[in-house]
Structures are given as C-alpha cells and as structure tokens.
Amino acid sequence: MKHDDSSRRHGRQPKQKHGRWPVIKKMLTALFFIAVAVLLVVYARKVDWGDVAQAITHYSRRSVLIVTGLVVVSYLLYGIYDLIGRAYCGHKLAVSQVMLVSFICYAFTLTLSTWVGGIGMRYRLYSRLGLSNSAITRIFSLSLATNWLGYILLAGVVCAFGVIKLPGKWDISDIALRLIGIGLLLFIAAYLWCCAFAKHRRWTVRGQKLVLPSLRMAGMQLLVSCTNWMVMAAIIYVLLNNKADFPLVLGVLLVSSIAGVIVHIPAGIGVLEAVFVAMLGGEHLSHGTIIAALLAYRAIYFIAPLLLAIVLYFGLESRADALRAKTPSRDKNVGPDIAEDGES
C-alpha cells in the first residue's frame, strides 16, 4: 500500500495511463496505412494499364502538354480551397505547407474516396503539423462546402438553361431538369444572402463551432470552385479532340460526378465511362473515342498525381516534426471571420 501511495504522490499512475495513448496511436496509424495500401491494390486491379498506355500514346505532344498544364492548374485551384480555410479559421501554417497537404489529400480523395483523402489524410497531416482537431474540422468543412457550392452553381446553370439532355430511360423530363436547375440557383442565391445579411452567424454542431463566412469569402468559394470544375471539364474536352461542345462536356462531367458519389466506387471506375458514353454517344463520337479520352483522363488526372502524392506524403511525414516546430503558436491564430464573433 505504501508503494501505491508513493506512486500516486509522484504522479506515476497518470504517466502509465498517458503512456498507452502513443501505442494506440501507432496502431491506428498502422491500420490506416494498411487500409490505404489495400485500397490502392483494389484500384490498381480495376484499371487496364495496357489500354491506358495505348490511349495516351495516341495523343499529340501538344495535347498532352495542354492537358498536363490544366491538371497543374486544377490542383493549384483545389489548394486554394484550403487557403480559404486557412483564412477562415486563422491558423498560421505556411502557404506552401497548406498547398502540399491539399495536393496530397486531393490526389488520394480522387482515387480512394473522401474518407481516405479528404478526412483521413487531412486529420493525419494537419495534426502532425500542429493543428487542433477543431481547426481541421473547420478546414475540411469549408473545403467540402467550397467544392460543392461551385458544383451547385454550375449544375444550376447547366440544367436551368437546357445545356444537357438526359437519356430518355432516366425518366427525367426537360421541364423537371430546368426546375431542378432553378432550385439549385435559388439555393446559391440564398447562401449568398445569408453570408451578406444573416444576423445569426454562428452554430455549434456536436461541439464544433461553425461560423458563416463573409460575403467576400463566399464569393471566393464560388469563383475558385467553379473555375476548378470548368478546368476539369476542359481536360476531358481537349482529350476528346474538341469533338464535343465544351458546355455539354461540362454538363456530362457534373452528372457523372454526382453519380460517382452515389455509387461509392473508388475513383468512380465504370460510372464515369457509363455516363459519358450514354450522354455523348450520339454526338458524332464513337465509344472508342470516349473511352480512350477517359482512360487518358484517369491516367493524367488521377494516377500520375497519386504516385507523386505518395512520395510527397512520406516526405512530409518525415519532416512533420521540424515543420511543426517552425509554426507560430496557435494562441495567436485568429481568423477574420472567427474574430468577428469573438472566437479564438
């Protein structure tokens, strides 16, 4: 009993309790990496690498260079999503660190789903760089909102103005499609109105404090996201050798993207191709041309960035402690929107 009392007085028991957490953390990290490896293997087995190589070799050097440049622009635009999150929650990570984390997360998200890239990778990397879970949650929430707000605005325009016509077997009339588009545009208008004029701007959801962004920040969300979606469509447009109208390609991409989210297949394998073939098959494009373009799209926009992201991920992991030490204290991190409401 004396030994137990002595241990309590010297704080040994709390040390033993806290000593379990690093072990649990390492086990969870190992399980996370195993899950990522399994998903990569599953994804790799679903891709016909011979067809991918053949599709790319059929394009001119100029087309490949244009597409590569557009891919770089798209990933940079996605990085701005997290920079908007940086301004939103006021953390002091360097811009280069934020862009690096966002690139890695986006590459993994496209191929292995939002759960791995958008959530798992963000929490892992940002926490290694010293951000709190609440800050990471706000960054992820704003990034997710930014991506889908741009989607909603473009989808609203495409549907309301009759840019696309769905296959008859989908049982959605043109009138219904236009009404959906108008509804989406009204949603965006309501969001902007709230950002500009709403008096109640702060909510607590499951312990997380969320603040409605300013109108300026909301406008930046829409501008960056819409541009990114259009750049993605431009990549496919170039790979189709300009044989389909750009607005139509954009509309089909938007339809295929929401279908991929619903089906929950890694990288939307099969879904993207099925939607494009169904909606572009009658636009003087052969199925072979469409499939070749989408194979090239996957290789250049999904696979190549993912391979680079894997290398960058392990490099960031190895330097995380050093980078974290250089980051200013979180106590000084107060973003413009948070500051308005007295948040710290």
mmCIF file with all atom_site columns, N, CA, C and O in Angstrom, residues 59-110:
data_model
loop_
_atom_site.group_PDB
_atom_site.id
_atom_site.type_symbol
_atom_site.label_atom_id
_atom_site.label_alt_id
_atom_site.label_comp_id
_atom_site.label_asym_id
_atom_site.label_entity_id
_atom_site.label_seq_id
_atom_site.pdbx_PDB_ins_code
_atom_site.Cartn_x
_atom_site.Cartn_y
_atom_site.Cartn_z
_atom_site.occupancy
_atom_site.B_iso_or_equiv
_atom_site.pdbx_formal_charge
_atom_site.auth_seq_id
_atom_site.auth_comp_id
_atom_site.auth_asym_id
_atom_site.auth_atom_id
_atom_site.pdbx_PDB_model_num
ATOM 1   N N  . TYR A 1 59  ? -2.289  10.475 -78.441 1.00 0.00 ? 59  TYR A N  1
ATOM 2   C CA . TYR A 1 59  ? -2.445  11.923 -78.428 1.00 0.00 ? 59  TYR A CA 1
ATOM 3   C C  . TYR A 1 59  ? -1.154  12.616 -78.861 1.00 0.00 ? 59  TYR A C  1
ATOM 4   O O  . TYR A 1 59  ? -0.051  12.115 -78.635 1.00 0.00 ? 59  TYR A O  1
ATOM 5   N N  . SER A 1 60  ? -1.313  13.795 -79.454 1.00 0.00 ? 60  SER A N  1
ATOM 6   C CA . SER A 1 60  ? -0.145  14.574 -79.861 1.00 0.00 ? 60  SER A CA 1
ATOM 7   C C  . SER A 1 60  ? 0.554   15.138 -78.625 1.00 0.00 ? 60  SER A C  1
ATOM 8   O O  . SER A 1 60  ? -0.052  15.259 -77.549 1.00 0.00 ? 60  SER A O  1
ATOM 9   N N  . ARG A 1 61  ? 1.815   15.490 -78.804 1.00 0.00 ? 61  ARG A N  1
ATOM 10  C CA . ARG A 1 61  ? 2.568   16.059 -77.688 1.00 0.00 ? 61  ARG A CA 1
ATOM 11  C C  . ARG A 1 61  ? 1.923   17.352 -77.206 1.00 0.00 ? 61  ARG A C  1
ATOM 12  O O  . ARG A 1 61  ? 1.875   17.636 -76.013 1.00 0.00 ? 61  ARG A O  1
ATOM 13  N N  . ARG A 1 62  ? 1.405   18.144 -78.147 1.00 0.00 ? 62  ARG A N  1
ATOM 14  C CA . ARG A 1 62  ? 0.768   19.411 -77.787 1.00 0.00 ? 62  ARG A CA 1
ATOM 15  C C  . ARG A 1 62  ? -0.448  19.174 -76.888 1.00 0.00 ? 62  ARG A C  1
ATOM 16  O O  . ARG A 1 62  ? -0.629  19.874 -75.880 1.00 0.00 ? 62  ARG A O  1
ATOM 17  N N  . SER A 1 63  ? -1.272  18.202 -77.250 1.00 0.00 ? 63  SER A N  1
ATOM 18  C CA . SER A 1 63  ? -2.454  17.903 -76.440 1.00 0.00 ? 63  SER A CA 1
ATOM 19  C C  . SER A 1 63  ? -2.067  17.452 -75.042 1.00 0.00 ? 63  SER A C  1
ATOM 20  O O  . SER A 1 63  ? -2.677  17.875 -74.044 1.00 0.00 ? 63  SER A O  1
ATOM 21  N N  . VAL A 1 64  ? -1.051  16.601 -74.954 1.00 0.00 ? 64  VAL A N  1
ATOM 22  C CA . VAL A 1 64  ? -0.607  16.106 -73.646 1.00 0.00 ? 64  VAL A CA 1
ATOM 23  C C  . VAL A 1 64  ? -0.074  17.253 -72.794 1.00 0.00 ? 64  VAL A C  1
ATOM 24  O O  . VAL A 1 64  ? -0.333  17.327 -71.582 1.00 0.00 ? 64  VAL A O  1
ATOM 25  N N  . LEU A 1 65  ? 0.670   18.181 -73.411 1.00 0.00 ? 65  LEU A N  1
ATOM 26  C CA . LEU A 1 65  ? 1.213   19.316 -72.670 1.00 0.00 ? 65  LEU A CA 1
ATOM 27  C C  . LEU A 1 65  ? 0.096   20.230 -72.172 1.00 0.00 ? 65  LEU A C  1
ATOM 28  O O  . LEU A 1 65  ? 0.127   20.718 -71.032 1.00 0.00 ? 65  LEU A O  1
ATOM 29  N N  . ILE A 1 66  ? -0.908  20.478 -73.031 1.00 0.00 ? 66  ILE A N  1
ATOM 30  C CA . ILE A 1 66  ? -2.040  21.321 -72.623 1.00 0.00 ? 66  ILE A CA 1
ATOM 31  C C  . ILE A 1 66  ? -2.781  20.675 -71.457 1.00 0.00 ? 66  ILE A C  1
ATOM 32  O O  . ILE A 1 66  ? -3.105  21.335 -70.457 1.00 0.00 ? 66  ILE A O  1
ATOM 33  N N  . VAL A 1 67  ? -3.035  19.393 -71.579 1.00 0.00 ? 67  VAL A N  1
ATOM 34  C CA . VAL A 1 67  ? -3.752  18.678 -70.520 1.00 0.00 ? 67  VAL A CA 1
ATOM 35  C C  . VAL A 1 67  ? -2.940  18.672 -69.227 1.00 0.00 ? 67  VAL A C  1
ATOM 36  O O  . VAL A 1 67  ? -3.494  18.888 -68.133 1.00 0.00 ? 67  VAL A O  1
ATOM 37  N N  . THR A 1 68  ? -1.652  18.446 -69.330 1.00 0.00 ? 68  THR A N  1
ATOM 38  C CA . THR A 1 68  ? -0.797  18.451 -68.137 1.00 0.00 ? 68  THR A CA 1
ATOM 39  C C  . THR A 1 68  ? -0.840  19.812 -67.447 1.00 0.00 ? 68  THR A C  1
ATOM 40  O O  . THR A 1 68  ? -0.929  19.895 -66.215 1.00 0.00 ? 68  THR A O  1
ATOM 41  N N  . GLY A 1 69  ? -0.790  20.876 -68.244 1.00 0.00 ? 69  GLY A N  1
ATOM 42  C CA . GLY A 1 69  ? -0.882  22.215 -67.666 1.00 0.00 ? 69  GLY A CA 1
ATOM 43  C C  . GLY A 1 69  ? -2.210  22.445 -66.969 1.00 0.00 ? 69  GLY A C  1
ATOM 44  O O  . GLY A 1 69  ? -2.261  23.037 -65.880 1.00 0.00 ? 69  GLY A O  1
ATOM 45  N N  . LEU A 1 70  ? -3.290  21.966 -67.568 1.00 0.00 ? 70  LEU A N  1
ATOM 46  C CA . LEU A 1 70  ? -4.611  22.108 -66.950 1.00 0.00 ? 70  LEU A CA 1
ATOM 47  C C  . LEU A 1 70  ? -4.710  21.312 -65.649 1.00 0.00 ? 70  LEU A C  1
ATOM 48  O O  . LEU A 1 70  ? -5.362  21.751 -64.691 1.00 0.00 ? 70  LEU A O  1
ATOM 49  N N  . VAL A 1 71  ? -4.069  20.144 -65.614 1.00 0.00 ? 71  VAL A N  1
ATOM 50  C CA . VAL A 1 71  ? -4.060  19.342 -64.381 1.00 0.00 ? 71  VAL A CA 1
ATOM 51  C C  . VAL A 1 71  ? -3.364  20.112 -63.264 1.00 0.00 ? 71  VAL A C  1
ATOM 52  O O  . VAL A 1 71  ? -3.847  20.165 -62.126 1.00 0.00 ? 71  VAL A O  1
ATOM 53  N N  . VAL A 1 72  ? -2.228  20.726 -63.582 1.00 0.00 ? 72  VAL A N  1
ATOM 54  C CA . VAL A 1 72  ? -1.496  21.519 -62.585 1.00 0.00 ? 72  VAL A CA 1
ATOM 55  C C  . VAL A 1 72  ? -2.377  22.662 -62.086 1.00 0.00 ? 72  VAL A C  1
ATOM 56  O O  . VAL A 1 72  ? -2.463  22.919 -60.878 1.00 0.00 ? 72  VAL A O  1
ATOM 57  N N  . VAL A 1 73  ? -3.052  23.352 -63.012 1.00 0.00 ? 73  VAL A N  1
ATOM 58  C CA . VAL A 1 73  ? -3.933  24.456 -62.631 1.00 0.00 ? 73  VAL A CA 1
ATOM 59  C C  . VAL A 1 73  ? -5.057  23.964 -61.711 1.00 0.00 ? 73  VAL A C  1
ATOM 60  O O  . VAL A 1 73  ? -5.381  24.603 -60.702 1.00 0.00 ? 73  VAL A O  1
ATOM 61  N N  . SER A 1 74  ? -5.641  22.819 -62.038 1.00 0.00 ? 74  SER A N  1
ATOM 62  C CA . SER A 1 74  ? -6.729  22.280 -61.227 1.00 0.00 ? 74  SER A CA 1
ATOM 63  C C  . SER A 1 74  ? -6.280  21.963 -59.806 1.00 0.00 ? 74  SER A C  1
ATOM 64  O O  . SER A 1 74  ? -6.970  22.304 -58.835 1.00 0.00 ? 74  SER A O  1
ATOM 65  N N  . TYR A 1 75  ? -5.126  21.340 -59.669 1.00 0.00 ? 75  TYR A N  1
ATOM 66  C CA . TYR A 1 75  ? -4.632  21.009 -58.324 1.00 0.00 ? 75  TYR A CA 1
ATOM 67  C C  . TYR A 1 75  ? -4.273  22.269 -57.537 1.00 0.00 ? 75  TYR A C  1
ATOM 68  O O  . TYR A 1 75  ? -4.456  22.320 -56.309 1.00 0.00 ? 75  TYR A O  1
ATOM 69  N N  . LEU A 1 76  ? -3.766  23.290 -58.221 1.00 0.00 ? 76  LEU A N  1
ATOM 70  C CA . LEU A 1 76  ? -3.486  24.552 -57.542 1.00 0.00 ? 76  LEU A CA 1
ATOM 71  C C  . LEU A 1 76  ? -4.778  25.212 -57.076 1.00 0.00 ? 76  LEU A C  1
ATOM 72  O O  . LEU A 1 76  ? -4.844  25.770 -55.970 1.00 0.00 ? 76  LEU A O  1
ATOM 73  N N  . LEU A 1 77  ? -5.798  25.151 -57.925 1.00 0.00 ? 77  LEU A N  1
ATOM 74  C CA . LEU A 1 77  ? -7.098  25.712 -57.540 1.00 0.00 ? 77  LEU A CA 1
ATOM 75  C C  . LEU A 1 77  ? -7.664  24.995 -56.325 1.00 0.00 ? 77  LEU A C  1
ATOM 76  O O  . LEU A 1 77  ? -8.215  25.621 -55.411 1.00 0.00 ? 77  LEU A O  1
ATOM 77  N N  . TYR A 1 78  ? -7.523  23.662 -56.313 1.00 0.00 ? 78  TYR A N  1
ATOM 78  C CA . TYR A 1 78  ? -8.018  22.926 -55.156 1.00 0.00 ? 78  TYR A CA 1
ATOM 79  C C  . TYR A 1 78  ? -7.252  23.325 -53.899 1.00 0.00 ? 78  TYR A C  1
ATOM 80  O O  . TYR A 1 78  ? -7.825  23.382 -52.804 1.00 0.00 ? 78  TYR A O  1
ATOM 81  N N  . GLY A 1 79  ? -5.964  23.618 -54.052 1.00 0.00 ? 79  GLY A N  1
ATOM 82  C CA . GLY A 1 79  ? -5.178  24.068 -52.908 1.00 0.00 ? 79  GLY A CA 1
ATOM 83  C C  . GLY A 1 79  ? -5.718  25.359 -52.316 1.00 0.00 ? 79  GLY A C  1
ATOM 84  O O  . GLY A 1 79  ? -5.629  25.594 -51.103 1.00 0.00 ? 79  GLY A O  1
ATOM 85  N N  . ILE A 1 80  ? -6.306  26.201 -53.173 1.00 0.00 ? 80  ILE A N  1
ATOM 86  C CA . ILE A 1 80  ? -6.882  27.454 -52.684 1.00 0.00 ? 80  ILE A CA 1
ATOM 87  C C  . ILE A 1 80  ? -8.064  27.182 -51.765 1.00 0.00 ? 80  ILE A C  1
ATOM 88  O O  . ILE A 1 80  ? -8.365  27.984 -50.870 1.00 0.00 ? 80  ILE A O  1
ATOM 89  N N  . TYR A 1 81  ? -8.744  26.044 -51.954 1.00 0.00 ? 81  TYR A N  1
ATOM 90  C CA . TYR A 1 81  ? -9.830  25.687 -51.026 1.00 0.00 ? 81  TYR A CA 1
ATOM 91  C C  . TYR A 1 81  ? -9.312  25.712 -49.582 1.00 0.00 ? 81  TYR A C  1
ATOM 92  O O  . TYR A 1 81  ? -9.954  26.259 -48.685 1.00 0.00 ? 81  TYR A O  1
ATOM 93  N N  . ASP A 1 82  ? -8.153  25.080 -49.374 1.00 0.00 ? 82  ASP A N  1
ATOM 94  C CA . ASP A 1 82  ? -7.598  25.016 -48.016 1.00 0.00 ? 82  ASP A CA 1
ATOM 95  C C  . ASP A 1 82  ? -6.997  26.352 -47.587 1.00 0.00 ? 82  ASP A C  1
ATOM 96  O O  . ASP A 1 82  ? -6.912  26.639 -46.390 1.00 0.00 ? 82  ASP A O  1
ATOM 97  N N  . LEU A 1 83  ? -6.563  27.176 -48.554 1.00 0.00 ? 83  LEU A N  1
ATOM 98  C CA . LEU A 1 83  ? -6.095  28.514 -48.200 1.00 0.00 ? 83  LEU A CA 1
ATOM 99  C C  . LEU A 1 83  ? -7.259  29.381 -47.730 1.00 0.00 ? 83  LEU A C  1
ATOM 100 O O  . LEU A 1 83  ? -7.103  30.212 -46.823 1.00 0.00 ? 83  LEU A O  1
ATOM 101 N N  . ILE A 1 84  ? -8.421  29.179 -48.335 1.00 0.00 ? 84  ILE A N  1
ATOM 102 C CA . ILE A 1 84  ? -9.619  29.864 -47.843 1.00 0.00 ? 84  ILE A CA 1
ATOM 103 C C  . ILE A 1 84  ? -9.920  29.376 -46.420 1.00 0.00 ? 84  ILE A C  1
ATOM 104 O O  . ILE A 1 84  ? -10.279 30.167 -45.538 1.00 0.00 ? 84  ILE A O  1
ATOM 105 N N  . GLY A 1 85  ? -9.749  28.068 -46.192 1.00 0.00 ? 85  GLY A N  1
ATOM 106 C CA . GLY A 1 85  ? -9.920  27.524 -44.846 1.00 0.00 ? 85  GLY A CA 1
ATOM 107 C C  . GLY A 1 85  ? -8.910  28.098 -43.871 1.00 0.00 ? 85  GLY A C  1
ATOM 108 O O  . GLY A 1 85  ? -9.215  28.313 -42.690 1.00 0.00 ? 85  GLY A O  1
ATOM 109 N N  . ARG A 1 86  ? -7.706  28.358 -44.347 1.00 0.00 ? 86  ARG A N  1
ATOM 110 C CA . ARG A 1 86  ? -6.664  28.984 -43.510 1.00 0.00 ? 86  ARG A CA 1
ATOM 111 C C  . ARG A 1 86  ? -7.109  30.368 -43.051 1.00 0.00 ? 86  ARG A C  1
ATOM 112 O O  . ARG A 1 86  ? -6.961  30.735 -41.886 1.00 0.00 ? 86  ARG A O  1
ATOM 113 N N  . ALA A 1 87  ? -7.663  31.149 -43.990 1.00 0.00 ? 87  ALA A N  1
ATOM 114 C CA . ALA A 1 87  ? -8.167  32.470 -43.626 1.00 0.00 ? 87  ALA A CA 1
ATOM 115 C C  . ALA A 1 87  ? -9.389  32.368 -42.723 1.00 0.00 ? 87  ALA A C  1
ATOM 116 O O  . ALA A 1 87  ? -9.584  33.184 -41.820 1.00 0.00 ? 87  ALA A O  1
ATOM 117 N N  . TYR A 1 88  ? -10.191 31.329 -42.941 1.00 0.00 ? 88  TYR A N  1
ATOM 118 C CA . TYR A 1 88  ? -11.436 31.145 -42.189 1.00 0.00 ? 88  TYR A CA 1
ATOM 119 C C  . TYR A 1 88  ? -11.182 30.854 -40.719 1.00 0.00 ? 88  TYR A C  1
ATOM 120 O O  . TYR A 1 88  ? -11.806 31.445 -39.839 1.00 0.00 ? 88  TYR A O  1
ATOM 121 N N  . CYS A 1 89  ? -10.237 29.947 -40.437 1.00 0.00 ? 89  CYS A N  1
ATOM 122 C CA . CYS A 1 89  ? -10.004 29.585 -39.029 1.00 0.00 ? 89  CYS A CA 1
ATOM 123 C C  . CYS A 1 89  ? -8.761  30.262 -38.453 1.00 0.00 ? 89  CYS A C  1
ATOM 124 O O  . CYS A 1 89  ? -8.537  30.196 -37.248 1.00 0.00 ? 89  CYS A O  1
ATOM 125 N N  . GLY A 1 90  ? -7.955  30.917 -39.308 1.00 0.00 ? 90  GLY A N  1
ATOM 126 C CA . GLY A 1 90  ? -6.875  31.754 -38.817 1.00 0.00 ? 90  GLY A CA 1
ATOM 127 C C  . GLY A 1 90  ? -5.624  31.040 -38.358 1.00 0.00 ? 90  GLY A C  1
ATOM 128 O O  . GLY A 1 90  ? -4.842  31.613 -37.593 1.00 0.00 ? 90  GLY A O  1
ATOM 129 N N  . HIS A 1 91  ? -5.367  29.815 -38.796 1.00 0.00 ? 91  HIS A N  1
ATOM 130 C CA . HIS A 1 91  ? -4.131  29.140 -38.382 1.00 0.00 ? 91  HIS A CA 1
ATOM 131 C C  . HIS A 1 91  ? -2.942  29.742 -39.132 1.00 0.00 ? 91  HIS A C  1
ATOM 132 O O  . HIS A 1 91  ? -3.110  30.452 -40.134 1.00 0.00 ? 91  HIS A O  1
ATOM 133 N N  . LYS A 1 92  ? -1.730  29.462 -38.656 1.00 0.00 ? 92  LYS A N  1
ATOM 134 C CA . LYS A 1 92  ? -0.535  30.104 -39.181 1.00 0.00 ? 92  LYS A CA 1
ATOM 135 C C  . LYS A 1 92  ? 0.395   29.166 -39.944 1.00 0.00 ? 92  LYS A C  1
ATOM 136 O O  . LYS A 1 92  ? 1.587   29.453 -40.092 1.00 0.00 ? 92  LYS A O  1
ATOM 137 N N  . LEU A 1 93  ? -0.106  28.058 -40.431 1.00 0.00 ? 93  LEU A N  1
ATOM 138 C CA . LEU A 1 93  ? 0.744   27.203 -41.260 1.00 0.00 ? 93  LEU A CA 1
ATOM 139 C C  . LEU A 1 93  ? 1.138   27.965 -42.522 1.00 0.00 ? 93  LEU A C  1
ATOM 140 O O  . LEU A 1 93  ? 0.357   28.750 -43.067 1.00 0.00 ? 93  LEU A O  1
ATOM 141 N N  . ALA A 1 94  ? 2.351   27.711 -43.009 1.00 0.00 ? 94  ALA A N  1
ATOM 142 C CA . ALA A 1 94  ? 2.832   28.380 -44.216 1.00 0.00 ? 94  ALA A CA 1
ATOM 143 C C  . ALA A 1 94  ? 1.967   27.998 -45.410 1.00 0.00 ? 94  ALA A C  1
ATOM 144 O O  . ALA A 1 94  ? 1.420   26.893 -45.465 1.00 0.00 ? 94  ALA A O  1
ATOM 145 N N  . VAL A 1 95  ? 1.861   28.911 -46.359 1.00 0.00 ? 95  VAL A N  1
ATOM 146 C CA . VAL A 1 95  ? 1.072   28.656 -47.563 1.00 0.00 ? 95  VAL A CA 1
ATOM 147 C C  . VAL A 1 95  ? 1.579   27.416 -48.282 1.00 0.00 ? 95  VAL A C  1
ATOM 148 O O  . VAL A 1 95  ? 0.793   26.591 -48.768 1.00 0.00 ? 95  VAL A O  1
ATOM 149 N N  . SER A 1 96  ? 2.897   27.255 -48.343 1.00 0.00 ? 96  SER A N  1
ATOM 150 C CA . SER A 1 96  ? 3.478   26.091 -49.033 1.00 0.00 ? 96  SER A CA 1
ATOM 151 C C  . SER A 1 96  ? 3.070   24.786 -48.357 1.00 0.00 ? 96  SER A C  1
ATOM 152 O O  . SER A 1 96  ? 2.806   23.779 -49.030 1.00 0.00 ? 96  SER A O  1
ATOM 153 N N  . GLN A 1 97  ? 2.989   24.783 -47.025 1.00 0.00 ? 97  GLN A N  1
ATOM 154 C CA . GLN A 1 97  ? 2.572   23.580 -46.301 1.00 0.00 ? 97  GLN A CA 1
ATOM 155 C C  . GLN A 1 97  ? 1.109   23.257 -46.584 1.00 0.00 ? 97  GLN A C  1
ATOM 156 O O  . GLN A 1 97  ? 0.746   22.092 -46.784 1.00 0.00 ? 97  GLN A O  1
ATOM 157 N N  . VAL A 1 98  ? 0.277   24.291 -46.590 1.00 0.00 ? 98  VAL A N  1
ATOM 158 C CA . VAL A 1 98  ? -1.144  24.087 -46.859 1.00 0.00 ? 98  VAL A CA 1
ATOM 159 C C  . VAL A 1 98  ? -1.342  23.536 -48.271 1.00 0.00 ? 98  VAL A C  1
ATOM 160 O O  . VAL A 1 98  ? -2.121  22.598 -48.484 1.00 0.00 ? 98  VAL A O  1
ATOM 161 N N  . MET A 1 99  ? -0.631  24.105 -49.250 1.00 0.00 ? 99  MET A N  1
ATOM 162 C CA . MET A 1 99  ? -0.753  23.642 -50.624 1.00 0.00 ? 99  MET A CA 1
ATOM 163 C C  . MET A 1 99  ? -0.276  22.203 -50.770 1.00 0.00 ? 99  MET A C  1
ATOM 164 O O  . MET A 1 99  ? -0.860  21.413 -51.522 1.00 0.00 ? 99  MET A O  1
ATOM 165 N N  . LEU A 1 100 ? 0.777   21.852 -50.050 1.00 0.00 ? 100 LEU A N  1
ATOM 166 C CA . LEU A 1 100 ? 1.298   20.481 -50.108 1.00 0.00 ? 100 LEU A CA 1
ATOM 167 C C  . LEU A 1 100 ? 0.294   19.496 -49.528 1.00 0.00 ? 100 LEU A C  1
ATOM 168 O O  . LEU A 1 100 ? 0.010   18.440 -50.124 1.00 0.00 ? 100 LEU A O  1
ATOM 169 N N  . VAL A 1 101 ? -0.262  19.819 -48.368 1.00 0.00 ? 101 VAL A N  1
ATOM 170 C CA . VAL A 1 101 ? -1.254  18.943 -47.744 1.00 0.00 ? 101 VAL A CA 1
ATOM 171 C C  . VAL A 1 101 ? -2.485  18.797 -48.644 1.00 0.00 ? 101 VAL A C  1
ATOM 172 O O  . VAL A 1 101 ? -3.005  17.695 -48.837 1.00 0.00 ? 101 VAL A O  1
ATOM 173 N N  . SER A 1 102 ? -2.940  19.907 -49.220 1.00 0.00 ? 102 SER A N  1
ATOM 174 C CA . SER A 1 102 ? -4.133  19.851 -50.062 1.00 0.00 ? 102 SER A CA 1
ATOM 175 C C  . SER A 1 102 ? -3.889  19.017 -51.313 1.00 0.00 ? 102 SER A C  1
ATOM 176 O O  . SER A 1 102 ? -4.770  18.283 -51.761 1.00 0.00 ? 102 SER A O  1
ATOM 177 N N  . PHE A 1 103 ? -2.681  19.117 -51.885 1.00 0.00 ? 103 PHE A N  1
ATOM 178 C CA . PHE A 1 103 ? -2.363  18.305 -53.067 1.00 0.00 ? 103 PHE A CA 1
ATOM 179 C C  . PHE A 1 103 ? -2.427  16.814 -52.730 1.00 0.00 ? 103 PHE A C  1
ATOM 180 O O  . PHE A 1 103 ? -3.041  16.021 -53.457 1.00 0.00 ? 103 PHE A O  1
ATOM 181 N N  . ILE A 1 104 ? -1.794  16.432 -51.636 1.00 0.00 ? 104 ILE A N  1
ATOM 182 C CA . ILE A 1 104 ? -1.790  15.026 -51.229 1.00 0.00 ? 104 ILE A CA 1
ATOM 183 C C  . ILE A 1 104 ? -3.220  14.542 -50.970 1.00 0.00 ? 104 ILE A C  1
ATOM 184 O O  . ILE A 1 104 ? -3.622  13.472 -51.434 1.00 0.00 ? 104 ILE A O  1
ATOM 185 N N  . CYS A 1 105 ? -3.977  15.350 -50.234 1.00 0.00 ? 105 CYS A N  1
ATOM 186 C CA . CYS A 1 105 ? -5.352  14.957 -49.896 1.00 0.00 ? 105 CYS A CA 1
ATOM 187 C C  . CYS A 1 105 ? -6.223  14.835 -51.143 1.00 0.00 ? 105 CYS A C  1
ATOM 188 O O  . CYS A 1 105 ? -7.025  13.905 -51.260 1.00 0.00 ? 105 CYS A O  1
ATOM 189 N N  . TYR A 1 106 ? -6.073  15.765 -52.077 1.00 0.00 ? 106 TYR A N  1
ATOM 190 C CA . TYR A 1 106 ? -6.895  15.741 -53.288 1.00 0.00 ? 106 TYR A CA 1
ATOM 191 C C  . TYR A 1 106 ? -6.589  14.519 -54.135 1.00 0.00 ? 106 TYR A C  1
ATOM 192 O O  . TYR A 1 106 ? -7.504  13.853 -54.644 1.00 0.00 ? 106 TYR A O  1
ATOM 193 N N  . ALA A 1 107 ? -5.303  14.202 -54.280 1.00 0.00 ? 107 ALA A N  1
ATOM 194 C CA . ALA A 1 107 ? -4.917  13.034 -55.079 1.00 0.00 ? 107 ALA A CA 1
ATOM 195 C C  . ALA A 1 107 ? -5.492  11.748 -54.478 1.00 0.00 ? 107 ALA A C  1
ATOM 196 O O  . ALA A 1 107 ? -5.983  10.875 -55.206 1.00 0.00 ? 107 ALA A O  1
ATOM 197 N N  . PHE A 1 108 ? -5.441  11.633 -53.166 1.00 0.00 ? 108 PHE A N  1
ATOM 198 C CA . PHE A 1 108 ? -5.993  10.450 -52.510 1.00 0.00 ? 108 PHE A CA 1
ATOM 199 C C  . PHE A 1 108 ? -7.516  10.455 -52.540 1.00 0.00 ? 108 PHE A C  1
ATOM 200 O O  . PHE A 1 108 ? -8.141  9.396  -52.648 1.00 0.00 ? 108 PHE A O  1
ATOM 201 N N  . THR A 1 109 ? -8.120  11.638 -52.451 1.00 0.00 ? 109 THR A N  1
ATOM 202 C CA . THR A 1 109 ? -9.579  11.727 -52.493 1.00 0.00 ? 109 THR A CA 1
ATOM 203 C C  . THR A 1 109 ? -10.120 11.264 -53.837 1.00 0.00 ? 109 THR A C  1
ATOM 204 O O  . THR A 1 109 ? -11.090 10.501 -53.909 1.00 0.00 ? 109 THR A O  1
ATOM 205 N N  . LEU A 1 110 ? -9.514  11.729 -54.923 1.00 0.00 ? 110 LEU A N  1
ATOM 206 C CA . LEU A 1 110 ? -9.984  11.379 -56.256 1.00 0.00 ? 110 LEU A CA 1
ATOM 207 C C  . LEU A 1 110 ? -9.956  9.877  -56.492 1.00 0.00 ? 110 LEU A C  1
ATOM 208 O O  . LEU A 1 110 ? -10.840 9.315  -57.129 1.00 0.00 ? 110 LEU A O  1
#
